[in-house]
Amino acid sequence: MKILVPIKRVVDYNVNVRVKADGSGVDLANVKMSMNPFDEIAVEEAVRLKEAGIATEVVVVSAGVGAAQETLRTAMAIGADRGILVETDADLQPLAVAKLLKAIVDKEAPKLVIAGKQAIDDDANQTGQVLAALLGWAQATFISKLVPGTDEITVTREIDGGLEKLAVKLPAVVTVDLRLNEPRYATLPNIMKAKKKPLETMKPADLGVDAAPRLTTLRVVEPPKRSAGIIVADVGQLVDKLKNVAKVI
């Protein structure tokens, strides 16, 4: 079984993101970039399936600027077999990414796509679902457990009311949540080996996909700073503050 894992290069989760002075977007100058944490969990799960003898090959794919090759090399250091980069400077949005991934899936013919549930930069939570719709495949989102089978997988997914267990026919697209696994650290020998693993580069035009954005960002602003809390003397003062200051009652 071949597994395809889409990954995204994002601002590292430890970085305090700053908005550009003109409000046109996020300032990425000299900012540390890394693999989207949910995608890292997806790579780890795919590698574990390969180590268990269930998967025959793990292919990681990313779309974006040329520097995303480093992110793909990181995934290969974790254990992926090879990488594919769809190189473009366009502002990629979920629909365009899903179309690019569909073209890759048509080419690679995996039985399972394991993706992160969302990227921490745009929090769109759309790509996996749109990809499944474009492919006409079964899908399961926010999974916290995956048990492979011959023609199907059994997954546990997190919902508002608790946990839901589903049997999903292959081929399928699944998106992973935080509690699925704990990603390993890439060791120095594996980092060196990853440099020799194959990495294919192509353009969206090579896949017959128009990656031009359909949405335009008008303005980006930081959220308002929270005001300090206050201590009230009694219930009457609390009610007065809620009514006249917070205006919630």
mmCIF file of C-alpha atoms in Angstrom:
data_model
loop_
_atom_site.group_PDB
_atom_site.id
_atom_site.type_symbol
_atom_site.label_atom_id
_atom_site.label_comp_id
_atom_site.label_asym_id
_atom_site.label_seq_id
_atom_site.Cartn_x
_atom_site.Cartn_y
_atom_site.Cartn_z
ATOM 1 C CA MET A 1 0.000 0.000 0.000
ATOM 2 C CA LYS A 2 1.412 3.370 -1.043
ATOM 3 C CA ILE A 3 0.701 6.310 1.256
ATOM 4 C CA LEU A 4 0.774 9.958 0.188
ATOM 5 C CA VAL A 5 1.320 12.637 2.835
ATOM 6 C CA PRO A 6 0.813 16.329 1.959
ATOM 7 C CA ILE A 7 2.932 18.676 4.073
ATOM 8 C CA LYS A 8 3.115 22.459 4.348
ATOM 9 C CA ARG A 9 5.927 24.873 5.207
ATOM 10 C CA VAL A 10 4.619 27.335 7.803
ATOM 11 C CA VAL A 11 5.914 29.835 10.340
ATOM 12 C CA ASP A 12 7.293 27.852 13.280
ATOM 13 C CA TYR A 13 4.743 27.540 16.076
ATOM 14 C CA ASN A 14 7.175 29.097 18.575
ATOM 15 C CA VAL A 15 7.442 32.327 16.587
ATOM 16 C CA ASN A 16 5.464 35.391 17.641
ATOM 17 C CA VAL A 17 3.841 36.356 14.328
ATOM 18 C CA ARG A 18 3.924 40.024 13.339
ATOM 19 C CA VAL A 19 1.636 41.821 10.898
ATOM 20 C CA LYS A 20 3.237 43.998 8.212
ATOM 21 C CA ALA A 21 3.041 47.739 8.773
ATOM 22 C CA ASP A 22 0.822 48.212 5.712
ATOM 23 C CA GLY A 23 -1.575 45.462 6.831
ATOM 24 C CA SER A 24 -1.056 43.465 3.632
ATOM 25 C CA GLY A 25 -0.129 40.238 5.390
ATOM 26 C CA VAL A 26 2.193 38.557 7.875
ATOM 27 C CA ASP A 27 5.849 39.584 8.021
ATOM 28 C CA LEU A 28 7.942 36.558 6.978
ATOM 29 C CA ALA A 29 11.311 38.324 6.778
ATOM 30 C CA ASN A 30 13.975 36.403 8.748
ATOM 31 C CA VAL A 31 11.269 34.261 10.364
ATOM 32 C CA LYS A 32 11.931 30.629 11.247
ATOM 33 C CA MET A 33 9.865 28.249 9.112
ATOM 34 C CA SER A 34 9.119 24.595 9.790
ATOM 35 C CA MET A 35 6.764 21.757 8.953
ATOM 36 C CA ASN A 36 3.140 22.232 9.968
ATOM 37 C CA PRO A 37 2.799 20.286 13.275
ATOM 38 C CA PHE A 38 -0.297 18.361 12.161
ATOM 39 C CA ASP A 39 1.517 17.315 8.973
ATOM 40 C CA GLU A 40 4.425 16.086 11.083
ATOM 41 C CA ILE A 41 1.990 13.798 12.909
ATOM 42 C CA ALA A 42 0.705 12.563 9.532
ATOM 43 C CA VAL A 43 4.250 11.745 8.375
ATOM 44 C CA GLU A 44 4.953 9.899 11.619
ATOM 45 C CA GLU A 45 1.810 7.779 11.241
ATOM 46 C CA ALA A 46 2.655 6.893 7.633
ATOM 47 C CA VAL A 47 6.207 5.912 8.611
ATOM 48 C CA ARG A 48 4.900 3.741 11.436
ATOM 49 C CA LEU A 49 2.620 1.937 8.989
ATOM 50 C CA LYS A 50 5.616 1.297 6.760
ATOM 51 C CA GLU A 51 7.714 0.046 9.670
ATOM 52 C CA ALA A 52 4.864 -2.342 10.537
ATOM 53 C CA GLY A 53 5.019 -3.777 7.007
ATOM 54 C CA ILE A 54 1.604 -2.404 6.055
ATOM 55 C CA ALA A 55 2.734 0.410 3.763
ATOM 56 C CA THR A 56 5.160 -0.250 0.939
ATOM 57 C CA GLU A 57 6.118 3.367 0.238
ATOM 58 C CA VAL A 58 5.602 6.780 1.828
ATOM 59 C CA VAL A 59 5.612 9.759 -0.531
ATOM 60 C CA VAL A 60 5.523 13.313 0.823
ATOM 61 C CA VAL A 61 4.362 16.211 -1.323
ATOM 62 C CA SER A 62 4.399 19.955 -0.782
ATOM 63 C CA ALA A 63 3.365 22.978 -2.823
ATOM 64 C CA GLY A 64 4.974 26.381 -2.500
ATOM 65 C CA VAL A 65 8.296 28.174 -2.801
ATOM 66 C CA GLY A 66 11.587 26.412 -3.485
ATOM 67 C CA ALA A 67 12.582 26.599 0.185
ATOM 68 C CA ALA A 68 9.895 23.981 0.888
ATOM 69 C CA GLN A 69 12.484 21.424 -0.266
ATOM 70 C CA GLU A 70 13.973 21.701 3.228
ATOM 71 C CA THR A 71 10.616 20.760 4.731
ATOM 72 C CA LEU A 72 10.384 17.751 2.427
ATOM 73 C CA ARG A 73 13.915 16.699 3.424
ATOM 74 C CA THR A 74 12.834 16.857 7.064
ATOM 75 C CA ALA A 75 9.934 14.519 6.306
ATOM 76 C CA MET A 76 12.296 12.158 4.517
ATOM 77 C CA ALA A 77 14.622 12.246 7.525
ATOM 78 C CA ILE A 78 11.682 11.088 9.653
ATOM 79 C CA GLY A 79 11.281 8.126 7.295
ATOM 80 C CA ALA A 80 9.455 9.070 4.076
ATOM 81 C CA ASP A 81 10.909 7.433 0.947
ATOM 82 C CA ARG A 82 10.771 10.323 -1.513
ATOM 83 C CA GLY A 83 9.373 13.789 -2.015
ATOM 84 C CA ILE A 84 7.535 15.848 -4.612
ATOM 85 C CA LEU A 85 7.548 19.647 -4.693
ATOM 86 C CA VAL A 86 5.064 21.593 -6.794
ATOM 87 C CA GLU A 87 7.015 24.836 -6.964
ATOM 88 C CA THR A 88 5.110 28.101 -7.241
ATOM 89 C CA ASP A 89 5.225 31.618 -5.828
ATOM 90 C CA ALA A 90 1.440 31.958 -6.009
ATOM 91 C CA ASP A 91 -0.581 32.524 -2.859
ATOM 92 C CA LEU A 92 -1.941 28.996 -2.645
ATOM 93 C CA GLN A 93 -5.423 28.532 -1.240
ATOM 94 C CA PRO A 94 -7.136 25.268 -0.181
ATOM 95 C CA LEU A 95 -8.980 24.651 -3.457
ATOM 96 C CA ALA A 96 -5.832 25.134 -5.547
ATOM 97 C CA VAL A 97 -3.818 22.886 -3.208
ATOM 98 C CA ALA A 98 -6.517 20.198 -3.372
ATOM 99 C CA LYS A 99 -6.473 20.331 -7.189
ATOM 100 C CA LEU A 100 -2.677 19.992 -7.195
ATOM 101 C CA LEU A 101 -2.884 17.062 -4.795
ATOM 102 C CA LYS A 102 -5.565 15.385 -6.920
ATOM 103 C CA ALA A 103 -3.246 15.569 -9.927
ATOM 104 C CA ILE A 104 -0.450 14.033 -7.840
ATOM 105 C CA VAL A 105 -2.786 11.297 -6.571
ATOM 106 C CA ASP A 106 -3.856 10.498 -10.142
ATOM 107 C CA LYS A 107 -0.183 10.166 -11.042
ATOM 108 C CA GLU A 108 1.048 8.264 -7.979
ATOM 109 C CA ALA A 109 -2.063 6.108 -7.317
ATOM 110 C CA PRO A 110 -1.767 5.767 -3.519
ATOM 111 C CA LYS A 111 -4.384 3.845 -1.543
ATOM 112 C CA LEU A 112 -4.308 6.231 1.394
ATOM 113 C CA VAL A 113 -3.724 9.958 1.830
ATOM 114 C CA ILE A 114 -2.852 11.037 5.382
ATOM 115 C CA ALA A 115 -2.944 14.802 5.907
ATOM 116 C CA GLY A 116 -2.853 17.176 8.840
ATOM 117 C CA LYS A 117 -6.315 18.374 9.852
ATOM 118 C CA GLN A 118 -5.305 22.011 9.249
ATOM 119 C CA ALA A 119 -2.334 24.304 8.803
ATOM 120 C CA ILE A 120 -1.461 26.573 11.715
ATOM 121 C CA ASP A 121 -1.002 29.624 9.465
ATOM 122 C CA ASP A 122 -4.442 29.919 7.841
ATOM 123 C CA ASP A 123 -6.376 27.378 9.992
ATOM 124 C CA ALA A 124 -8.542 26.706 6.933
ATOM 125 C CA ASN A 125 -9.239 23.017 7.657
ATOM 126 C CA GLN A 126 -10.434 22.495 4.072
ATOM 127 C CA THR A 127 -7.789 20.830 1.917
ATOM 128 C CA GLY A 128 -8.309 17.227 3.027
ATOM 129 C CA GLN A 129 -12.078 17.419 2.665
ATOM 130 C CA VAL A 130 -11.916 19.122 -0.740
ATOM 131 C CA LEU A 131 -9.359 16.580 -1.974
ATOM 132 C CA ALA A 132 -11.615 13.681 -0.960
ATOM 133 C CA ALA A 133 -14.535 15.307 -2.783
ATOM 134 C CA LEU A 134 -12.491 15.863 -5.953
ATOM 135 C CA LEU A 135 -11.301 12.249 -5.897
ATOM 136 C CA GLY A 136 -14.662 10.788 -4.933
ATOM 137 C CA TRP A 137 -12.925 8.913 -2.091
ATOM 138 C CA ALA A 138 -14.079 8.124 1.416
ATOM 139 C CA GLN A 139 -12.838 10.502 4.096
ATOM 140 C CA ALA A 140 -12.414 10.649 7.867
ATOM 141 C CA THR A 141 -11.362 13.840 9.627
ATOM 142 C CA PHE A 142 -9.765 14.666 13.004
ATOM 143 C CA ILE A 143 -8.677 11.079 13.615
ATOM 144 C CA SER A 144 -6.900 10.185 16.857
ATOM 145 C CA LYS A 145 -6.427 6.477 16.099
ATOM 146 C CA LEU A 146 -5.909 4.450 12.911
ATOM 147 C CA VAL A 147 -6.085 0.660 12.642
ATOM 148 C CA PRO A 148 -5.260 -0.667 9.148
ATOM 149 C CA GLY A 149 -7.038 -3.546 7.433
ATOM 150 C CA THR A 150 -6.925 -5.236 4.045
ATOM 151 C CA ASP A 151 -9.543 -3.252 2.154
ATOM 152 C CA GLU A 152 -10.466 -0.723 4.826
ATOM 153 C CA ILE A 153 -9.143 1.143 7.824
ATOM 154 C CA THR A 154 -10.792 1.644 11.189
ATOM 155 C CA VAL A 155 -10.398 5.106 12.654
ATOM 156 C CA THR A 156 -11.400 6.866 15.830
ATOM 157 C CA ARG A 157 -12.231 10.525 15.346
ATOM 158 C CA GLU A 158 -12.834 13.282 17.832
ATOM 159 C CA ILE A 159 -16.268 14.923 17.784
ATOM 160 C CA ASP A 160 -18.021 17.395 20.084
ATOM 161 C CA GLY A 161 -19.755 14.625 22.015
ATOM 162 C CA GLY A 162 -16.675 12.441 22.488
ATOM 163 C CA LEU A 163 -15.247 9.821 20.119
ATOM 164 C CA GLU A 164 -16.646 8.242 16.971
ATOM 165 C CA LYS A 165 -15.365 4.988 15.465
ATOM 166 C CA LEU A 166 -15.653 4.480 11.696
ATOM 167 C CA ALA A 167 -14.749 1.811 9.165
ATOM 168 C CA VAL A 168 -13.470 3.549 6.035
ATOM 169 C CA LYS A 169 -13.151 1.799 2.672
ATOM 170 C CA LEU A 170 -9.898 2.263 0.775
ATOM 171 C CA PRO A 171 -8.838 4.320 -1.089
ATOM 172 C CA ALA A 172 -9.437 7.105 1.384
ATOM 173 C CA VAL A 173 -8.323 10.490 2.672
ATOM 174 C CA VAL A 174 -7.867 10.986 6.409
ATOM 175 C CA THR A 175 -6.860 14.083 8.365
ATOM 176 C CA VAL A 176 -5.092 13.668 11.690
ATOM 177 C CA ASP A 177 -5.441 15.290 15.097
ATOM 178 C CA LEU A 178 -2.897 15.899 17.851
ATOM 179 C CA ARG A 179 -3.502 12.755 19.870
ATOM 180 C CA LEU A 180 -2.770 10.278 17.063
ATOM 181 C CA ASN A 181 0.935 9.938 17.904
ATOM 182 C CA GLU A 182 4.090 11.657 19.125
ATOM 183 C CA PRO A 183 6.363 12.517 16.154
ATOM 184 C CA ARG A 184 9.953 11.358 16.454
ATOM 185 C CA TYR A 185 13.011 13.565 16.183
ATOM 186 C CA ALA A 186 15.042 13.122 13.022
ATOM 187 C CA THR A 187 18.465 11.720 13.886
ATOM 188 C CA LEU A 188 21.655 13.042 12.287
ATOM 189 C CA PRO A 189 22.300 9.823 10.280
ATOM 190 C CA ASN A 190 18.745 9.953 8.900
ATOM 191 C CA ILE A 191 19.124 13.641 8.063
ATOM 192 C CA MET A 192 22.221 12.767 6.037
ATOM 193 C CA LYS A 193 20.422 9.867 4.328
ATOM 194 C CA ALA A 194 17.501 12.149 3.464
ATOM 195 C CA LYS A 195 19.801 14.329 1.362
ATOM 196 C CA LYS A 196 20.249 11.401 -1.041
ATOM 197 C CA LYS A 197 16.580 10.434 -1.301
ATOM 198 C CA PRO A 198 14.810 11.406 -4.555
ATOM 199 C CA LEU A 199 12.985 14.725 -4.651
ATOM 200 C CA GLU A 200 11.026 15.571 -7.796
ATOM 201 C CA THR A 201 10.218 19.188 -8.647
ATOM 202 C CA MET A 202 7.466 20.334 -10.983
ATOM 203 C CA LYS A 203 5.232 23.327 -11.703
ATOM 204 C CA PRO A 204 1.438 23.591 -11.437
ATOM 205 C CA ALA A 205 1.295 23.896 -15.243
ATOM 206 C CA ASP A 206 2.954 20.462 -15.501
ATOM 207 C CA LEU A 207 -0.079 19.069 -13.692
ATOM 208 C CA GLY A 208 -2.565 21.094 -15.719
ATOM 209 C CA VAL A 209 -3.698 23.079 -12.681
ATOM 210 C CA ASP A 210 -4.330 26.811 -12.443
ATOM 211 C CA ALA A 211 -3.074 27.753 -8.973
ATOM 212 C CA ALA A 212 -4.016 31.442 -9.183
ATOM 213 C CA PRO A 213 -5.765 32.624 -5.994
ATOM 214 C CA ARG A 214 -9.525 33.167 -6.124
ATOM 215 C CA LEU A 215 -9.660 35.232 -2.950
ATOM 216 C CA THR A 216 -7.922 38.522 -2.233
ATOM 217 C CA THR A 217 -6.740 39.510 1.235
ATOM 218 C CA LEU A 218 -7.938 43.061 1.835
ATOM 219 C CA ARG A 219 -6.315 43.676 5.197
ATOM 220 C CA VAL A 220 -4.624 41.823 8.038
ATOM 221 C CA VAL A 221 -4.784 43.197 11.581
ATOM 222 C CA GLU A 222 -3.645 41.941 14.949
ATOM 223 C CA PRO A 223 -6.377 41.005 17.444
ATOM 224 C CA PRO A 224 -7.145 43.714 20.018
ATOM 225 C CA LYS A 225 -5.167 43.453 23.218
ATOM 226 C CA ARG A 226 -7.140 42.162 26.190
ATOM 227 C CA SER A 227 -7.723 44.649 28.962
ATOM 228 C CA ALA A 228 -6.723 43.806 32.518
ATOM 229 C CA GLY A 229 -9.292 42.164 34.768
ATOM 230 C CA ILE A 230 -10.801 43.876 37.784
ATOM 231 C CA ILE A 231 -11.855 42.698 41.243
ATOM 232 C CA VAL A 232 -15.358 43.605 42.375
ATOM 233 C CA ALA A 233 -16.395 44.104 45.995
ATOM 234 C CA ASP A 234 -19.772 42.393 45.887
ATOM 235 C CA VAL A 235 -22.465 40.872 43.689
ATOM 236 C CA GLY A 236 -24.141 44.233 43.127
ATOM 237 C CA GLN A 237 -20.965 45.702 41.680
ATOM 238 C CA LEU A 238 -20.481 42.590 39.536
ATOM 239 C CA VAL A 239 -23.963 42.949 38.066
ATOM 240 C CA ASP A 240 -23.365 46.661 37.469
ATOM 241 C CA LYS A 241 -20.103 45.958 35.591
ATOM 242 C CA LEU A 242 -21.678 43.204 33.489
ATOM 243 C CA LYS A 243 -24.605 45.442 32.621
ATOM 244 C CA ASN A 244 -22.988 48.839 32.099
ATOM 245 C CA VAL A 245 -19.361 48.086 31.204
ATOM 246 C CA ALA A 246 -19.275 44.655 29.552
ATOM 247 C CA LYS A 247 -22.881 45.071 28.364
ATOM 248 C CA VAL A 248 -23.510 41.324 28.375
ATOM 249 C CA ILE A 249 -26.733 41.444 30.398
#
